[in-house]
mmCIF file of C-alpha atoms and ligand atoms in Angstrom:
data_model
loop_
_atom_site.group_PDB
_atom_site.id
_atom_site.type_symbol
_atom_site.label_atom_id
_atom_site.label_comp_id
_atom_site.label_asym_id
_atom_site.label_seq_id
_atom_site.Cartn_x
_atom_site.Cartn_y
_atom_site.Cartn_z
ATOM 1 C CA UNK A 1 0.111 0.065 0.117
ATOM 2 C CA UNK A 2 2.549 2.409 1.160
ATOM 3 C CA UNK A 3 4.828 1.256 -1.975
ATOM 4 C CA UNK A 4 1.749 2.225 -4.424
ATOM 5 C CA UNK A 5 1.217 5.968 -2.422
ATOM 6 C CA UNK A 6 5.351 6.294 -3.428
ATOM 7 C CA UNK A 7 4.523 5.489 -6.741
ATOM 8 C CA UNK A 8 1.575 7.446 -7.312
ATOM 9 C CA UNK A 9 3.464 10.347 -5.928
ATOM 10 C CA UNK A 10 5.961 9.967 -8.449
ATOM 11 C CA UNK A 11 4.324 9.874 -11.475
ATOM 12 C CA UNK A 12 2.532 13.324 -10.182
ATOM 13 C CA UNK A 13 5.755 14.813 -9.776
ATOM 14 C CA UNK A 14 6.939 13.678 -13.210
ATOM 15 C CA UNK A 15 3.748 14.944 -14.595
ATOM 16 C CA UNK A 16 4.031 18.072 -12.959
ATOM 17 C CA UNK A 17 7.499 17.897 -14.495
ATOM 18 C CA UNK A 18 6.892 17.197 -18.035
ATOM 19 C CA UNK A 19 3.796 19.121 -17.831
ATOM 20 C CA UNK A 20 3.535 21.988 -21.303
ATOM 21 C CA UNK A 21 2.575 25.968 -20.677
ATOM 22 C CA UNK A 22 0.476 27.008 -23.738
ATOM 23 C CA UNK A 23 0.095 31.119 -24.272
ATOM 24 C CA UNK A 24 -2.785 31.392 -26.964
ATOM 25 C CA UNK A 25 -2.581 34.702 -28.310
ATOM 26 C CA UNK A 26 -5.804 36.262 -30.297
ATOM 27 C CA UNK A 27 -6.803 39.574 -31.271
ATOM 28 C CA UNK A 28 -11.195 39.724 -30.584
ATOM 29 C CA UNK A 29 -13.888 37.445 -30.462
ATOM 30 C CA UNK A 30 -11.552 34.248 -29.239
ATOM 31 C CA UNK A 31 -14.182 31.925 -29.553
ATOM 32 C CA UNK A 32 -11.102 29.071 -31.028
ATOM 33 C CA UNK A 33 -9.461 30.737 -27.661
ATOM 34 C CA UNK A 34 -12.251 29.136 -25.884
ATOM 35 C CA UNK A 35 -12.377 26.459 -27.393
ATOM 36 C CA UNK A 36 -8.401 25.788 -27.099
ATOM 37 C CA UNK A 37 -9.199 26.110 -22.940
ATOM 38 C CA UNK A 38 -11.780 23.553 -22.705
ATOM 39 C CA UNK A 39 -10.171 21.287 -24.542
ATOM 40 C CA UNK A 40 -7.188 21.139 -22.346
ATOM 41 C CA UNK A 41 -9.226 21.838 -19.068
ATOM 42 C CA UNK A 42 -8.109 18.703 -17.881
ATOM 43 C CA UNK A 43 -5.314 17.368 -19.744
ATOM 44 C CA UNK A 44 -2.279 15.827 -17.277
ATOM 45 C CA UNK A 45 0.468 17.548 -19.893
ATOM 46 C CA UNK A 46 -0.919 20.461 -21.159
ATOM 47 C CA UNK A 47 -1.941 23.701 -19.667
ATOM 48 C CA UNK A 48 -3.074 26.831 -21.007
ATOM 49 C CA UNK A 49 -1.327 29.437 -18.769
ATOM 50 C CA UNK A 50 -2.059 32.334 -21.044
ATOM 51 C CA UNK A 51 -4.007 34.273 -22.695
ATOM 52 C CA UNK A 52 -2.710 37.292 -24.092
ATOM 53 C CA UNK A 53 -3.776 40.082 -26.683
ATOM 54 C CA UNK A 54 -2.873 43.156 -28.644
ATOM 55 C CA UNK A 55 -6.205 44.662 -28.188
ATOM 56 C CA UNK A 56 -7.326 45.757 -23.945
ATOM 57 C CA UNK A 57 -10.748 45.073 -25.102
ATOM 58 C CA UNK A 58 -10.958 42.388 -26.924
ATOM 59 C CA UNK A 59 -13.624 39.775 -25.749
ATOM 60 C CA UNK A 60 -11.323 36.959 -25.914
ATOM 61 C CA UNK A 61 -9.992 38.163 -22.492
ATOM 62 C CA UNK A 62 -13.218 38.220 -20.704
ATOM 63 C CA UNK A 63 -13.706 34.714 -21.997
ATOM 64 C CA UNK A 64 -10.226 33.767 -20.503
ATOM 65 C CA UNK A 65 -10.984 35.377 -17.173
ATOM 66 C CA UNK A 66 -14.453 33.713 -16.836
ATOM 67 C CA UNK A 67 -12.219 30.306 -17.304
ATOM 68 C CA UNK A 68 -9.855 31.216 -14.424
ATOM 69 C CA UNK A 69 -7.257 31.881 -16.910
ATOM 70 C CA UNK A 70 -4.803 34.876 -16.807
ATOM 71 C CA UNK A 71 -5.422 36.943 -19.152
ATOM 72 C CA UNK A 72 -2.987 40.545 -20.334
ATOM 73 C CA UNK A 73 -2.873 42.450 -23.043
ATOM 74 C CA UNK A 74 0.045 44.446 -24.570
ATOM 75 C CA UNK A 75 0.222 47.937 -26.377
ATOM 76 C CA UNK A 76 1.061 48.522 -30.292
ATOM 77 C CA UNK A 77 4.311 49.881 -29.206
ATOM 78 C CA UNK A 78 5.472 46.854 -26.241
ATOM 79 C CA UNK A 79 4.496 44.721 -29.770
ATOM 80 C CA UNK A 80 7.510 46.217 -31.607
ATOM 81 C CA UNK A 81 10.037 45.697 -29.346
ATOM 82 C CA UNK A 82 8.586 42.462 -27.930
ATOM 83 C CA UNK A 83 10.189 43.095 -24.769
ATOM 84 C CA UNK A 84 7.751 43.192 -22.179
ATOM 85 C CA UNK A 85 5.820 40.366 -24.165
ATOM 86 C CA UNK A 86 8.744 37.999 -23.779
ATOM 87 C CA UNK A 87 8.870 38.942 -20.083
ATOM 88 C CA UNK A 88 5.356 37.807 -19.875
ATOM 89 C CA UNK A 89 5.907 34.465 -21.019
ATOM 90 C CA UNK A 90 8.839 33.921 -19.573
ATOM 91 C CA UNK A 91 7.118 34.556 -15.959
ATOM 92 C CA UNK A 92 4.255 32.380 -16.712
ATOM 93 C CA UNK A 93 6.820 29.689 -18.074
ATOM 94 C CA UNK A 94 5.160 29.155 -21.563
ATOM 95 C CA UNK A 95 6.818 26.438 -23.884
ATOM 96 C CA UNK A 96 4.518 26.550 -27.233
ATOM 97 C CA UNK A 97 2.164 29.369 -28.497
ATOM 98 C CA UNK A 98 -0.616 29.003 -30.358
ATOM 99 C CA UNK A 99 -2.196 31.731 -32.124
ATOM 100 C CA UNK A 100 -6.076 31.625 -32.673
ATOM 101 C CA UNK A 101 -7.125 35.224 -34.754
ATOM 102 C CA UNK A 102 -4.290 37.195 -33.590
ATOM 103 C CA UNK A 103 -3.828 39.786 -36.504
ATOM 104 C CA UNK A 104 -0.247 41.395 -36.202
ATOM 105 C CA UNK A 105 3.181 39.867 -36.286
ATOM 106 C CA UNK A 106 5.176 38.488 -33.718
ATOM 107 C CA UNK A 107 8.291 40.155 -32.813
ATOM 108 C CA UNK A 108 11.393 38.938 -33.648
ATOM 109 C CA UNK A 109 13.033 38.239 -30.518
ATOM 110 C CA UNK A 110 9.884 36.169 -29.779
ATOM 111 C CA UNK A 111 10.457 34.211 -32.675
ATOM 112 C CA UNK A 112 14.304 33.310 -31.553
ATOM 113 C CA UNK A 113 13.189 32.418 -28.134
ATOM 114 C CA UNK A 114 10.283 29.875 -29.591
ATOM 115 C CA UNK A 115 11.720 28.782 -32.851
ATOM 116 C CA UNK A 116 9.139 25.661 -34.375
ATOM 117 C CA UNK A 117 7.420 26.753 -31.055
ATOM 118 C CA UNK A 118 4.661 28.853 -32.296
ATOM 119 C CA UNK A 119 2.062 27.992 -34.726
ATOM 120 C CA UNK A 120 -1.202 29.744 -35.753
ATOM 121 C CA UNK A 121 -4.461 29.029 -37.860
ATOM 122 C CA UNK A 122 -5.261 30.481 -41.238
ATOM 123 C CA UNK A 123 -8.729 30.211 -42.435
ATOM 124 C CA UNK A 124 -8.351 29.283 -45.969
ATOM 125 C CA UNK A 125 -5.820 26.921 -48.062
ATOM 126 C CA UNK A 126 -2.521 28.953 -47.956
ATOM 127 C CA UNK A 127 -1.084 29.692 -49.998
ATOM 128 C CA UNK A 128 -4.444 30.878 -51.286
ATOM 129 C CA UNK A 129 -5.950 33.545 -49.638
ATOM 130 C CA UNK A 130 -2.896 34.574 -47.587
ATOM 131 C CA UNK A 131 -0.714 37.510 -46.517
ATOM 132 C CA UNK A 132 -1.326 40.677 -45.412
ATOM 133 C CA UNK A 133 -4.921 42.163 -44.650
ATOM 134 C CA UNK A 134 -6.192 38.461 -45.214
ATOM 135 C CA UNK A 135 -7.632 37.592 -42.447
ATOM 136 C CA UNK A 136 -11.162 36.574 -40.568
ATOM 137 C CA UNK A 137 -14.073 37.374 -43.077
ATOM 138 C CA UNK A 138 -11.901 39.485 -45.308
ATOM 139 C CA UNK A 139 -10.862 35.233 -46.565
ATOM 140 C CA UNK A 140 -14.135 34.150 -46.482
ATOM 141 C CA UNK A 141 -15.098 37.489 -48.894
ATOM 142 C CA UNK A 142 -12.117 36.962 -51.050
ATOM 143 C CA UNK A 143 -12.994 33.023 -51.404
ATOM 144 C CA UNK A 144 -16.559 33.757 -52.098
ATOM 145 C CA UNK A 145 -15.619 36.445 -54.760
ATOM 146 C CA UNK A 146 -13.382 34.524 -56.462
ATOM 147 C CA UNK A 147 -15.963 31.241 -56.697
ATOM 148 C CA UNK A 148 -14.230 28.674 -55.014
ATOM 149 C CA UNK A 149 -15.393 25.274 -55.023
ATOM 150 C CA UNK A 150 -13.601 24.606 -51.796
ATOM 151 C CA UNK A 151 -11.985 26.017 -48.672
ATOM 152 C CA UNK A 152 -10.372 25.007 -45.736
ATOM 153 C CA UNK A 153 -8.168 25.460 -42.783
ATOM 154 C CA UNK A 154 -3.765 25.820 -42.680
ATOM 155 C CA UNK A 155 -2.301 25.605 -39.382
ATOM 156 C CA UNK A 156 1.154 26.116 -39.842
ATOM 157 C CA UNK A 157 4.512 27.308 -37.365
ATOM 158 C CA UNK A 158 5.055 30.830 -38.008
ATOM 159 C CA UNK A 159 7.752 32.721 -39.250
ATOM 160 C CA UNK A 160 8.659 36.407 -39.498
ATOM 161 C CA UNK A 161 6.438 36.160 -42.964
ATOM 162 C CA UNK A 162 2.274 36.371 -43.074
ATOM 163 C CA UNK A 163 1.249 33.199 -43.297
ATOM 164 C CA UNK A 164 4.208 31.785 -45.268
ATOM 165 C CA UNK A 165 5.893 29.589 -42.114
ATOM 166 C CA UNK A 166 5.482 25.458 -42.839
ATOM 167 C CA UNK A 167 2.476 23.767 -42.792
ATOM 168 C CA UNK A 168 1.449 21.349 -40.371
ATOM 169 C CA UNK A 169 -1.849 20.592 -41.158
ATOM 170 C CA UNK A 170 -4.584 21.662 -44.163
ATOM 171 C CA UNK A 171 -7.926 19.990 -43.957
ATOM 172 C CA UNK A 172 -10.306 21.016 -46.984
ATOM 173 C CA UNK A 173 -14.290 22.016 -47.180
ATOM 174 C CA UNK A 174 -16.480 22.434 -49.786
ATOM 175 C CA UNK A 175 -18.062 25.976 -50.526
ATOM 176 C CA UNK A 176 -21.368 25.619 -51.847
ATOM 177 C CA UNK A 177 -22.876 28.030 -54.600
ATOM 178 C CA UNK A 178 -25.178 28.925 -51.773
ATOM 179 C CA UNK A 179 -22.907 30.002 -49.245
ATOM 180 C CA UNK A 180 -22.896 32.986 -47.392
ATOM 181 C CA UNK A 181 -20.052 34.741 -45.697
ATOM 182 C CA UNK A 182 -22.102 33.916 -42.428
ATOM 183 C CA UNK A 183 -22.467 30.023 -43.723
ATOM 184 C CA UNK A 184 -18.641 29.555 -44.919
ATOM 185 C CA UNK A 185 -16.954 31.456 -41.793
ATOM 186 C CA UNK A 186 -19.325 29.096 -39.444
ATOM 187 C CA UNK A 187 -18.097 25.875 -41.404
ATOM 188 C CA UNK A 188 -14.664 26.729 -41.377
ATOM 189 C CA UNK A 189 -14.914 28.058 -37.543
ATOM 190 C CA UNK A 190 -16.293 24.351 -37.084
ATOM 191 C CA UNK A 191 -13.082 22.817 -39.146
ATOM 192 C CA UNK A 192 -11.332 24.773 -36.546
ATOM 193 C CA UNK A 193 -12.533 23.584 -33.174
ATOM 194 C CA UNK A 194 -12.642 20.102 -34.383
ATOM 195 C CA UNK A 195 -8.759 19.834 -35.456
ATOM 196 C CA UNK A 196 -6.696 22.635 -34.332
ATOM 197 C CA UNK A 197 -7.018 21.599 -30.035
ATOM 198 C CA UNK A 198 -6.121 18.188 -31.573
ATOM 199 C CA UNK A 199 -3.155 18.940 -33.809
ATOM 200 C CA UNK A 200 -1.490 20.932 -30.814
ATOM 201 C CA UNK A 201 -1.771 17.721 -28.690
ATOM 202 C CA UNK A 202 -0.293 15.786 -31.524
ATOM 203 C CA UNK A 203 2.719 18.320 -31.670
ATOM 204 C CA UNK A 204 3.557 18.480 -27.898
ATOM 205 C CA UNK A 205 2.265 14.971 -26.815
ATOM 206 C CA UNK A 206 2.176 13.393 -29.879
ATOM 207 C CA UNK A 207 -1.154 11.584 -29.082
HETATM 208 C C1 GAR B 301 -9.981 32.395 -37.058
HETATM 209 O O1 GAR B 301 -11.485 32.091 -37.980
HETATM 210 C C2 GAR B 301 -8.983 32.115 -37.654
HETATM 211 O O2 GAR B 301 -8.497 31.133 -38.578
HETATM 212 C C3 GAR B 301 -8.609 33.532 -38.344
HETATM 213 O O3 GAR B 301 -9.458 34.293 -37.310
HETATM 214 C C4 GAR B 301 -10.343 34.066 -36.949
HETATM 215 C C5 GAR B 301 -10.589 34.287 -35.062
HETATM 216 O O4 GAR B 301 -11.732 33.911 -34.465
HETATM 217 N N1 GAR B 301 -7.313 33.975 -38.096
HETATM 218 C C6 GAR B 301 -6.897 34.479 -39.518
HETATM 219 O O5 GAR B 301 -7.570 34.873 -40.558
HETATM 220 C C7 GAR B 301 -5.211 34.494 -39.450
HETATM 221 N N2 GAR B 301 -4.577 35.149 -40.197
HETATM 222 P P1 GAR B 301 -12.363 33.567 -33.347
HETATM 223 O O6 GAR B 301 -12.020 34.817 -32.914
HETATM 224 O O7 GAR B 301 -13.722 33.405 -33.337
HETATM 225 O O8 GAR B 301 -11.502 32.422 -32.740
#
């Protein structure tokens, strides 16, 4: 019995030791951020430890706080140097950074501090409909205007260029002739909710 108790304590110690702390970065509504937080809420190995925004009134901050996740925002000039943001990431012992609707470029010092440890989700099949100014509904509008027959999501590593890091996973869906901005956006969000958390989990613990 005593041996078993020791063994359990040892396992708990190593689980704590191995735990990966994620920061989720988002600029607006934050439905993906909330979905990721909920997905990992009772995960043994992955903890969403921090939510960061570049807008102090972003609704994602409220979502995070309602789920008891620390949530902070940094001003525009803090994103140009990246110094304070990096201090925040270090303070919360962040191992891995997940962008979920985050609309500004990641500062170089953070890219260097987290090589191959920053990922993004984009609501189209990159390289189509990517690049500066292509985010959220603008992407879906462009897809509809181009008369595309399919769209989807791309999960990729982040580098210094918008939407150009190595692709990790793409998932396609049809674009219907009856689609509106709302129906297409909804279909893409459903794909994001279904696949983003499990891709993060695979990258971090290989399940
Ligand atoms: C998501 O669709 C995400 O793919 C997109 O912003 C939306 C955020 O929605 N990201 C980009 O366009 C990045 N270029 P949410 O706030 O409801 O999670």
